[in-house]
Amino acid sequence: MAEKLRDLSQPIDVSVLDAIVADFFVTESKEEVLITESHSSASVLTFTSFPSEFSPLINLHCSQKHVQSAAADHILRDLQANPDMWLQVVHILQNTKSIDTKLFALQVLEGVIKNTWNALPVEQRDGMKSYILEVIVQLSSNEASFILERLYVNKLNVILVQMAKHDWPEKWTSFFPDLVSAAKTSETSCENFMAILRLLSEEVFDFSRGEMTPQKIEELKQSLSRHVEYLLKYFGVPASRNIALQCLTKVFALDIGDVYNAQYYNMYAMFTGLLKFNVPQSIELAETYSSISGEDQAFIKNLALFFTSFFKFHMLILKSAPKLVLIGLQHLMCISYVDDSEVFKLIESNDNWRIIYSIFMSELRGLMINRMAKPEEVLIVEDENGDLVRETKKDIDVIVQYNIMKVTLIDLLNLDCADTVEQVQCDRDDTSRINNVKEAKPAFNWGAMSIERFEFFVLGYWVYVVGQYPRFLSAHWKILKTVVEKLFEFMHDTHPVVQDMACDTFLREFVLVQFQDGENEPFVSELLSGRLTTVRDLEPHQIRSFFESVGNMIQAESDPQKRDEYLQRLMALSNHLC
C-alpha cells in the first residue's frame, strides 16, 4: 500500500492516503479502546474503559496502533519530501472528505510555495492560484459551508496570501479585483475577504522580515496602499468593519513619504464621511460604552488607534482641510470619555493633541484636569463614611502617566491662560474636583482659590503646592520663611491630618542652615532658640518627624563646630519635652 502511494506517476489513491493519515492521527490511551456503533445511519465514536483483566489485550491493541502511527508518519514524510507531490494537491483536495488529509495536502503546497515557487512554470503557478481562489470563493459564499469548513478555509486563506507575497502585484494583477468581486456575493464572502486582507497586511508589515527582500516588502506595502479604497467599500458592513478598520490602520500608519499623499487625503475624507453613520460624535458614547457588545467596544478601540496613527504620520496633508482634522479630533475627544484606561492612555499619549484648535483645546483642558493622574503624594480625601482621611498614592504607571499629562497641561496653559483659569474654577461642594485641580496645579502657577467651607482641602492643596516648588523657595528666602512659619501654624491645628501633612512637608522639603541677608542668625539657630512651643501640640510620631527634619538641617551644616553646637541645643530641646 505504501509503495502504491509513493508512485506519483499516476493520480494518487486518495482512499489509501486517507487511511494513512487516519493511522497517523491515532491517539488512544492504554486505558481505552475505540468502539464503533451504528446510530441513525451515522458512525458514533465512543470510548469505553475495561477492567484490569483485559490489560494484556489493551496493551497489544495500543502497541499495534503505535506501530501503525509510526509507519504512517514515515510514509507521509516521504511523500512530503517528494518534489512531485505538490502536483497531486488538486487531485487530493477534489476527492477527499477528510479534513486531516486536506490539511496535509495544503501543508505540502505551502512548503513548495515557500521554497521553490518562483522556479515553477508560469502555467502551473497560475493554475494553482486560480484553483485555490475558486475553492475559497465557493466555500465562503455559502454560510453553512463557511461555518462547517472554517478550519479548511482559514488554511486556504494562508496559502492564498503566501502565493500573493510572491506574485502580486506584477504577476497577479487580478488578485484584488478577483477578491472584491467575490466579496460582493454574500456577507460571509465579505467577511472572508477582510480576513484575507488582514492576513496580507500582517504578512507585509509584521512577519516578512527574513522571508522577502526589503524591495519586495516595500513594493507590497505601496501596492496595498494603492488598493486601500477597496477596504472602504466594506467598512459600513457590520460583519467586516472591525477587520476593515484594522487593515486601514495598518495602511494609514505607513510612512512612505509624499508619493501617495493625494490618495491618503481622499481616503481619509471618504472614511470620515462613512464614519458619521457608524459612531456618534457626542459624550453619550461614554455612557453607552459599558452596555454595548464586545465587538463594538473593540471597534471603538480600533477607531482610536486609527486616528492616532493617521495623525502621527499624515497630519500635514490635512493642513488645507481643518474641518477633516476637527472631525477626527472630535471623535478622539468623545472616545476619551470612555471608561477604559487603555483607550485613554492611547489617546492621551498622542502628541497631536497639541494642535492649536481652541474649541478642542479648551475641552481637552477640562478633560485633563478631570482625569488628572495622582502622583505619589499625601492627599486629604473622604472615605466611605464621609470622614476626612489621609491617602498615599504610590503607583509607577500612574506617576509616568501623571508626568505625561503634566507636560500636556503645561502646553495647554501656554496656548490660553485665561481658559485654563476658568477651567480650574470648581464648585465648593465638589471635593473630588478640588483634589483633581490640586493634582493639576503644578502644571500652571497662579494663586489658589478661596474655599472657606472646606478648609482641610484647601490646606492639603496649599501644602501640596508648596512641595512642588523647592528650587523657587530656596531662591527666595522671605517667601520660604513665610512658608515655614505657616507650616508651624498648621502644626498647632486641631485636626491630626493637617498636622501630619505639615510635618511631612517640613521633613521632605527644607534645609535651612545658610545665613540669609537681613537676618541676625541662620534660621536653624533661630529655630533651636525658642521653638519648644512649636511641637507642644504634636503627637509623638509627629514630634519625631519634626526632630528628624531639624536633624537633617544640622547635618547639612559644613562647619563641624556649629554642627556640634546645634546638635547640643537640639538635645537640650528634646530633654525639655521628656
XYZ file of C-alpha atoms in Angstrom:
578
model
C 0.000 0.000 0.000
C 2.848 2.378 0.878
C 4.635 1.667 -2.405
C 1.413 2.409 -4.269
C 1.288 5.859 -2.643
C 4.917 6.593 -3.440
C 4.312 6.065 -7.164
C 3.381 9.616 -8.213
C 3.477 8.949 -11.940
C -0.287 8.455 -11.779
C -3.079 10.037 -9.686
C -2.645 9.092 -6.058
C -5.160 6.737 -4.428
C -6.936 9.188 -2.131
C -8.731 6.482 -0.131
C -5.385 4.889 0.733
C -3.972 8.294 1.649
C -6.989 8.918 3.898
C -6.266 5.649 5.705
C -2.579 6.510 6.152
C -3.426 9.966 7.509
C -6.016 8.440 9.853
C -3.393 5.978 11.171
C -1.042 8.873 11.820
C -3.599 10.689 13.984
C -4.460 7.666 16.206
C -4.304 8.813 19.863
C -5.971 6.118 22.022
C -4.503 5.540 25.512
C -3.849 2.201 27.165
C -6.980 2.529 29.235
C -9.347 2.979 26.284
C -10.300 1.201 23.063
C -12.319 2.502 20.182
C -15.784 1.087 19.547
C -17.905 1.992 16.556
C -21.653 1.853 16.934
C -24.330 2.339 14.331
C -26.779 5.104 15.165
C -29.152 6.787 12.731
C -27.022 5.718 9.750
C -24.069 7.650 11.219
C -20.960 6.396 12.941
C -20.634 7.415 16.561
C -17.220 7.080 18.207
C -17.215 6.298 21.913
C -14.560 5.273 24.428
C -15.210 2.524 26.980
C -12.942 1.623 29.909
C -12.250 -2.043 30.552
C -11.446 -3.996 33.756
C -7.806 -4.688 34.592
C -8.017 -8.365 33.469
C -8.198 -7.111 29.881
C -4.926 -5.186 30.274
C -2.781 -7.545 28.117
C -5.233 -7.239 25.216
C -5.366 -3.477 25.582
C -1.570 -3.240 25.655
C -1.390 -5.323 22.474
C -4.019 -3.121 20.820
C -2.205 0.105 21.743
C 1.135 -1.314 20.651
C -0.285 -2.144 17.235
C -1.743 1.364 16.947
C 1.638 2.862 17.831
C 3.339 0.807 15.120
C 0.706 1.897 12.589
C 1.114 5.559 13.555
C 4.907 5.381 13.236
C 4.643 3.692 9.836
C 2.134 6.301 8.656
C 4.425 9.091 9.812
C 7.291 7.610 7.781
C 5.151 7.364 4.632
C 3.806 10.921 4.958
C 7.303 12.318 5.439
C 8.454 10.529 2.284
C 5.527 11.944 0.329
C 6.121 15.449 1.629
C 9.791 15.268 0.612
C 8.943 14.167 -2.937
C 9.266 17.207 -5.279
C 6.380 15.934 -7.440
C 3.924 15.508 -4.552
C 2.564 19.048 -4.886
C 1.212 18.139 -8.346
C -1.220 15.771 -6.593
C -2.641 18.508 -4.322
C -5.590 19.472 -6.530
C -6.490 15.809 -7.107
C -6.393 15.144 -3.346
C -8.483 18.190 -2.417
C -11.110 17.302 -5.012
C -11.502 13.677 -3.900
C -11.091 13.569 -0.115
C -13.621 14.348 2.598
C -11.075 14.127 5.417
C -10.083 17.482 6.864
C -6.788 15.978 8.031
C -5.956 14.842 4.504
C -6.846 18.271 3.119
C -4.578 19.984 5.632
C -1.759 17.560 4.802
C -2.106 18.371 1.099
C -2.091 22.113 1.811
C 0.966 21.680 4.010
C 2.772 20.089 1.049
C 1.716 23.010 -1.146
C 2.811 25.580 1.433
C 6.290 24.073 1.529
C 6.578 24.358 -2.248
C 5.385 27.985 -2.186
C 7.991 28.955 0.395
C 10.919 27.117 -1.199
C 10.520 26.607 -4.963
C 7.527 28.664 -6.103
C 9.432 31.077 -8.330
C 11.124 28.181 -10.150
C 7.833 26.590 -11.204
C 6.379 27.086 -14.693
C 4.049 30.072 -15.001
C 1.170 27.888 -16.208
C 1.360 25.671 -13.124
C 1.513 28.651 -10.760
C -1.438 30.374 -12.431
C -3.468 27.172 -12.399
C -2.861 26.631 -8.688
C -3.737 30.248 -7.848
C -6.980 30.014 -9.792
C -7.963 26.750 -8.142
C -7.259 27.911 -4.568
C -9.178 31.148 -5.130
C -12.065 29.224 -6.683
C -12.337 26.886 -3.674
C -12.220 29.830 -1.263
C -14.989 31.642 -3.138
C -17.114 28.510 -3.309
C -16.853 27.722 0.408
C -17.167 31.296 1.701
C -20.140 32.270 -0.445
C -22.419 29.891 1.473
C -22.845 30.499 5.196
C -23.385 26.813 6.032
C -20.276 25.591 4.216
C -18.279 28.545 5.515
C -19.037 27.607 9.123
C -18.624 23.867 8.565
C -15.325 24.200 6.691
C -13.927 27.163 8.651
C -10.628 25.463 9.507
C -10.147 24.439 5.875
C -10.993 27.935 4.615
C -8.565 29.535 7.066
C -5.746 27.340 5.777
C -6.709 28.117 2.169
C -6.534 31.828 3.043
C -2.999 31.359 4.337
C -1.998 29.556 1.126
C -3.533 32.340 -0.985
C -1.620 35.031 0.908
C 1.639 33.077 0.609
C 1.188 32.952 -3.172
C 0.285 36.658 -3.270
C 3.525 37.526 -1.477
C 5.414 36.100 -4.462
C 3.284 37.096 -7.470
C 1.292 40.181 -6.517
C 1.128 42.776 -7.974
C 3.218 42.274 -11.172
C 2.411 38.633 -11.855
C -1.097 38.653 -10.383
C -2.776 41.906 -11.309
C -6.261 40.449 -10.859
C -5.667 39.488 -7.219
C -7.535 42.401 -5.634
C -10.282 42.714 -8.270
C -10.994 38.981 -8.000
C -11.285 39.187 -4.215
C -13.521 42.248 -4.391
C -15.758 40.615 -6.970
C -16.098 37.525 -4.778
C -16.789 39.607 -1.671
C -19.897 41.082 -3.281
C -21.650 37.705 -3.460
C -22.513 37.315 0.243
C -21.851 38.609 3.742
C -19.645 35.611 4.585
C -17.601 36.196 1.427
C -17.119 39.799 2.522
C -16.055 38.658 5.980
C -13.533 36.237 4.492
C -12.241 38.947 2.146
C -11.459 41.094 5.173
C -9.753 38.129 6.850
C -7.531 37.646 3.784
C -6.602 41.336 3.751
C -5.770 41.227 7.440
C -3.509 38.209 6.844
C -1.875 40.019 3.951
C -1.305 43.206 5.946
C 0.166 41.223 8.849
C 2.490 39.354 6.499
C 3.606 42.518 4.744
C 4.010 44.732 7.810
C 4.913 42.337 10.620
C 6.207 38.933 9.556
C 8.022 39.367 6.235
C 11.471 40.245 7.504
C 13.835 37.441 6.556
C 11.389 35.946 4.032
C 11.371 38.714 1.408
C 13.822 41.342 0.241
C 13.325 44.912 1.508
C 12.477 45.951 -2.052
C 9.711 43.352 -2.279
C 8.306 44.322 1.118
C 8.223 47.984 0.085
C 6.558 47.055 -3.208
C 3.804 45.148 -1.398
C 3.266 47.991 1.065
C 2.836 50.516 -1.709
C 0.553 48.209 -3.682
C -1.623 47.650 -0.620
C -1.786 51.409 -0.116
C -2.994 51.904 -3.693
C -5.836 49.438 -3.161
C -6.995 50.852 0.169
C -10.227 52.142 -1.388
C -11.433 48.543 -1.573
C -11.376 48.429 2.223
C -13.641 51.449 2.498
C -16.333 49.698 0.484
C -16.756 47.166 3.270
C -16.257 49.439 6.262
C -20.004 50.000 6.565
C -20.753 46.256 6.707
C -21.123 45.360 10.434
C -19.703 41.860 9.996
C -16.478 43.134 8.457
C -15.971 46.689 9.710
C -13.604 45.714 12.549
C -11.326 43.758 10.234
C -11.562 46.513 7.609
C -10.626 49.141 10.204
C -7.625 47.116 11.371
C -6.404 46.814 7.778
C -6.967 50.531 7.195
C -4.961 51.341 10.306
C -2.060 49.220 9.062
C -2.069 51.038 5.734
C -2.556 54.553 7.126
C 0.250 54.000 9.640
C 2.739 53.696 6.752
C 5.320 56.460 6.497
C 6.339 56.219 2.826
C 6.958 59.858 2.015
C 4.812 62.112 -0.131
C 4.209 59.714 -3.015
C 0.647 58.816 -2.030
C -0.422 61.983 -0.197
C -3.298 62.586 -2.594
C -4.599 59.036 -2.120
C -4.280 59.282 1.659
C -6.157 62.581 1.672
C -9.009 61.216 -0.434
C -9.254 58.002 1.573
C -9.323 59.907 4.874
C -12.079 62.166 3.554
C -14.100 59.147 2.409
C -13.528 57.407 5.735
C -14.740 60.325 7.850
C -17.775 60.575 5.600
C -18.641 56.938 6.261
C -17.867 57.254 9.943
C -20.711 59.628 10.761
C -23.148 56.789 10.096
C -21.337 54.393 12.463
C -20.179 56.358 15.535
C -21.994 59.232 17.286
C -19.959 62.405 17.911
C -21.192 63.002 21.433
C -20.248 62.361 25.027
C -23.168 59.906 25.182
C -20.722 57.331 23.822
C -19.124 57.146 27.271
C -22.495 56.370 28.854
C -23.334 53.560 26.445
C -19.851 52.027 26.158
C -20.266 49.567 29.030
C -23.563 48.257 27.637
C -22.506 47.634 24.025
C -21.149 44.327 22.744
C -17.509 43.312 22.960
C -17.211 43.609 19.189
C -18.477 47.192 19.288
C -16.073 48.034 22.121
C -13.222 46.614 20.043
C -14.382 48.822 17.168
C -14.154 51.936 19.366
C -10.601 50.990 20.391
C -9.619 50.315 16.787
C -11.078 53.678 15.807
C -8.909 55.455 18.378
C -5.848 53.610 17.078
C -6.733 54.560 13.504
C -6.955 58.297 14.175
C -3.839 58.453 16.348
C -1.861 56.533 13.702
C -3.083 58.747 10.869
C -2.381 61.983 12.737
C 1.085 60.762 13.663
C 2.201 60.120 10.078
C -0.044 62.188 7.813
C -1.247 65.257 9.707
C 0.480 67.668 7.312
C -1.575 66.557 4.311
C -4.699 67.853 6.099
C -3.390 71.396 6.602
C -5.677 72.665 3.857
C -8.719 70.880 5.316
C -9.075 71.825 9.004
C -12.649 70.530 9.073
C -11.405 66.996 8.410
C -8.934 67.340 11.268
C -11.675 68.600 13.556
C -13.823 65.571 12.728
C -11.027 63.234 13.770
C -10.256 65.220 16.914
C -13.943 65.301 17.845
C -14.139 61.520 17.620
C -10.989 61.155 19.699
C -12.379 63.566 22.283
C -15.616 61.599 22.577
C -13.761 58.293 22.819
C -11.546 59.795 25.556
C -14.531 59.918 27.906
C -14.960 56.157 27.648
C -14.189 54.436 30.949
C -11.295 52.368 29.610
C -7.774 53.171 30.830
C -6.053 51.589 27.817
C -8.099 53.652 25.371
C -7.454 56.825 27.362
C -3.684 56.194 27.524
C -3.591 55.591 23.784
C -5.241 58.925 23.032
C -3.637 60.941 25.811
C -0.103 59.979 24.721
C -0.717 61.249 21.185
C 1.377 64.373 20.561
C -1.133 65.702 18.063
C -3.410 66.785 20.910
C -1.292 69.933 20.937
C -2.586 71.241 17.639
C -3.960 74.730 18.067
C -7.710 74.361 17.747
C -9.109 76.465 20.544
C -12.501 74.797 20.992
C -10.978 71.362 21.341
C -8.034 72.614 23.403
C -10.491 74.110 25.879
C -12.387 70.834 26.091
C -9.108 68.983 26.434
C -8.045 71.162 29.370
C -11.213 70.187 31.183
C -10.630 66.525 30.336
C -7.024 66.600 31.576
C -7.995 68.271 34.835
C -10.908 65.896 35.456
C -8.826 62.808 34.623
C -5.549 64.044 36.152
C -3.497 61.108 37.432
C -2.492 61.206 41.082
C 1.270 61.323 41.722
C 2.936 59.870 44.792
C 1.579 62.359 47.279
C -0.415 62.534 50.502
C -3.967 63.659 49.864
C -6.911 64.528 52.044
C -9.935 62.568 50.848
C -13.318 61.472 52.087
C -13.624 57.791 52.976
C -16.775 55.693 52.592
C -18.052 57.056 55.919
C -17.614 60.684 54.916
C -14.617 61.191 57.229
C -11.555 63.144 56.116
C -8.519 60.865 55.995
C -5.021 60.836 54.501
C -4.412 58.819 51.388
C -0.987 57.974 49.958
C -0.714 57.219 46.254
C 2.277 55.204 45.002
C 1.932 53.665 41.536
C 4.765 53.738 38.967
C 2.424 53.559 35.951
C 0.255 56.324 37.369
C 3.313 58.502 38.053
C 4.507 58.066 34.456
C 1.039 58.938 33.189
C 0.939 61.941 35.540
C 4.207 63.301 34.129
C 2.934 62.984 30.541
C -0.347 64.695 31.423
C 1.525 67.396 33.324
C 3.617 68.265 30.237
C 0.493 68.293 28.079
C -1.301 70.576 30.527
C 1.650 72.983 30.546
C 1.394 73.264 26.756
C -2.356 73.788 27.004
C -1.777 76.556 29.551
C 0.627 78.335 27.211
C -1.999 78.302 24.480
C -4.690 80.019 26.565
C -4.056 81.071 30.174
C -7.474 82.657 30.649
C -9.296 79.497 29.623
C -7.106 77.460 31.965
C -8.038 79.694 34.909
C -11.708 79.291 34.048
C -11.364 75.509 33.805
C -9.996 75.128 37.340
C -12.813 77.116 38.939
C -14.895 74.458 40.668
C -17.915 74.033 42.899
C -17.076 74.308 46.579
C -19.133 71.217 47.294
C -17.235 69.123 44.731
C -14.401 67.721 46.875
C -13.368 65.235 44.201
C -12.780 68.028 41.691
C -10.858 70.051 44.267
C -8.378 67.187 44.532
C -8.217 66.901 40.729
C -7.431 70.606 40.441
C -4.833 70.263 43.163
C -3.097 67.451 41.275
C -3.105 69.516 38.079
C -1.760 72.642 39.832
C 1.993 72.041 39.250
C 1.385 72.497 35.526
C 0.430 76.160 35.995
C 1.452 78.807 38.529
C -1.368 81.005 39.717
C -2.996 81.830 43.078
C -5.086 79.289 44.929
C -8.793 79.926 45.150
C -10.518 80.705 48.442
C -12.781 77.897 49.681
C -13.635 78.607 53.315
C -16.165 75.831 53.665
C -13.650 73.072 53.049
C -10.599 74.223 54.977
C -8.995 70.812 55.065
C -8.992 70.511 51.302
C -7.529 73.994 50.948
C -4.767 73.193 53.425
C -3.992 69.977 51.600
C -3.917 71.963 48.362
C -1.567 74.581 49.849
C 0.841 72.025 51.320
C 0.934 70.124 48.049
C 1.726 73.266 46.016
C 4.497 74.229 48.423
C 6.148 70.879 47.847
C 6.175 71.387 44.068
C 8.480 74.445 44.070
C 11.570 73.682 46.234
C 14.004 75.498 43.901
C 11.857 78.600 43.746
C 11.550 78.713 47.524
C 15.287 78.153 48.022
C 15.984 81.165 45.807
C 13.518 83.442 47.643
C 14.297 83.423 51.330
C 11.499 85.659 52.564
C 8.868 83.567 50.811
C 10.466 80.397 52.128
C 10.500 81.708 55.667
C 6.838 82.651 55.367
C 6.044 79.142 54.155
C 7.901 77.556 57.078
C 6.160 79.817 59.570
C 2.838 78.789 58.020
C 3.770 75.141 58.413
C 4.457 75.804 62.093
C 0.958 77.289 62.387
C -0.511 74.155 60.841
C 1.321 72.085 63.459
C -0.997 73.660 66.033
C -4.131 72.791 64.087
C -6.675 70.667 65.925
C -7.029 68.203 63.049
C -4.310 65.497 63.092
C -4.419 65.133 59.301
C -3.343 68.763 58.859
C -0.602 68.323 61.465
C 0.658 65.205 59.690
C 0.832 66.951 56.337
C 2.657 69.946 57.822
C 5.255 67.703 59.498
C 5.709 65.567 56.384
C 6.218 68.620 54.162
C 8.671 70.178 56.622
C 10.640 66.918 56.715
C 10.757 66.467 52.970
C 11.496 69.911 51.623
C 13.586 72.234 53.771
C 17.278 72.557 54.693
C 17.831 75.974 56.330
C 21.399 76.359 57.625
C 22.667 79.209 55.435
C 22.953 82.724 56.791
C 20.411 84.901 54.976
C 20.557 88.637 54.247
C 18.564 90.683 56.684
C 18.708 88.017 59.410
C 20.718 88.089 62.620
C 21.457 84.345 62.594
C 20.820 81.224 60.482
C 17.235 80.066 60.641
C 18.188 76.731 62.202
C 19.757 78.621 65.104
C 16.640 80.735 65.488
C 14.566 77.575 65.334
C 16.523 75.975 68.190
C 16.344 79.094 70.339
C 12.677 79.153 71.088
C 10.690 76.538 69.281
C 9.586 74.423 72.196
C 6.085 75.763 71.670
C 6.137 74.594 68.048
C 5.866 70.930 68.997
C 3.742 71.134 72.106
C 0.522 70.212 70.241
C 2.042 67.385 68.211
C 1.648 63.658 68.715
C 4.775 61.552 69.453
C 5.182 60.390 65.829
C 4.811 63.986 64.647
C 7.407 65.205 67.151
C 9.771 62.523 65.880
C 9.227 63.788 62.314
C 9.905 67.373 63.414
C 13.158 66.427 65.143
C 14.218 64.416 62.109
C 13.706 67.500 59.963
C 15.846 69.653 62.249
C 18.455 66.884 62.357
C 18.658 66.963 58.566
C 19.275 70.710 58.703
C 22.048 70.245 61.247
C 23.631 67.506 59.156
C 23.813 69.909 56.203
C 25.948 72.375 58.207
C 29.519 72.286 56.831
C 31.141 73.835 59.941
C 31.813 70.980 62.455
C 31.863 73.371 65.422
C 28.487 74.871 64.574
C 27.105 71.424 63.816
C 28.059 70.195 67.298
C 26.569 73.335 68.854
C 23.277 72.877 67.007
C 23.143 69.211 67.980
C 23.611 70.006 71.691
C 20.856 72.598 71.544
C 18.548 70.124 69.806
C 19.195 67.527 72.514
C 18.500 70.120 75.186
C 15.213 70.925 73.478
C 14.273 67.257 73.392
C 15.113 66.878 77.097
C 12.599 69.571 77.969
C 9.901 67.505 76.259
C 10.594 64.401 78.332
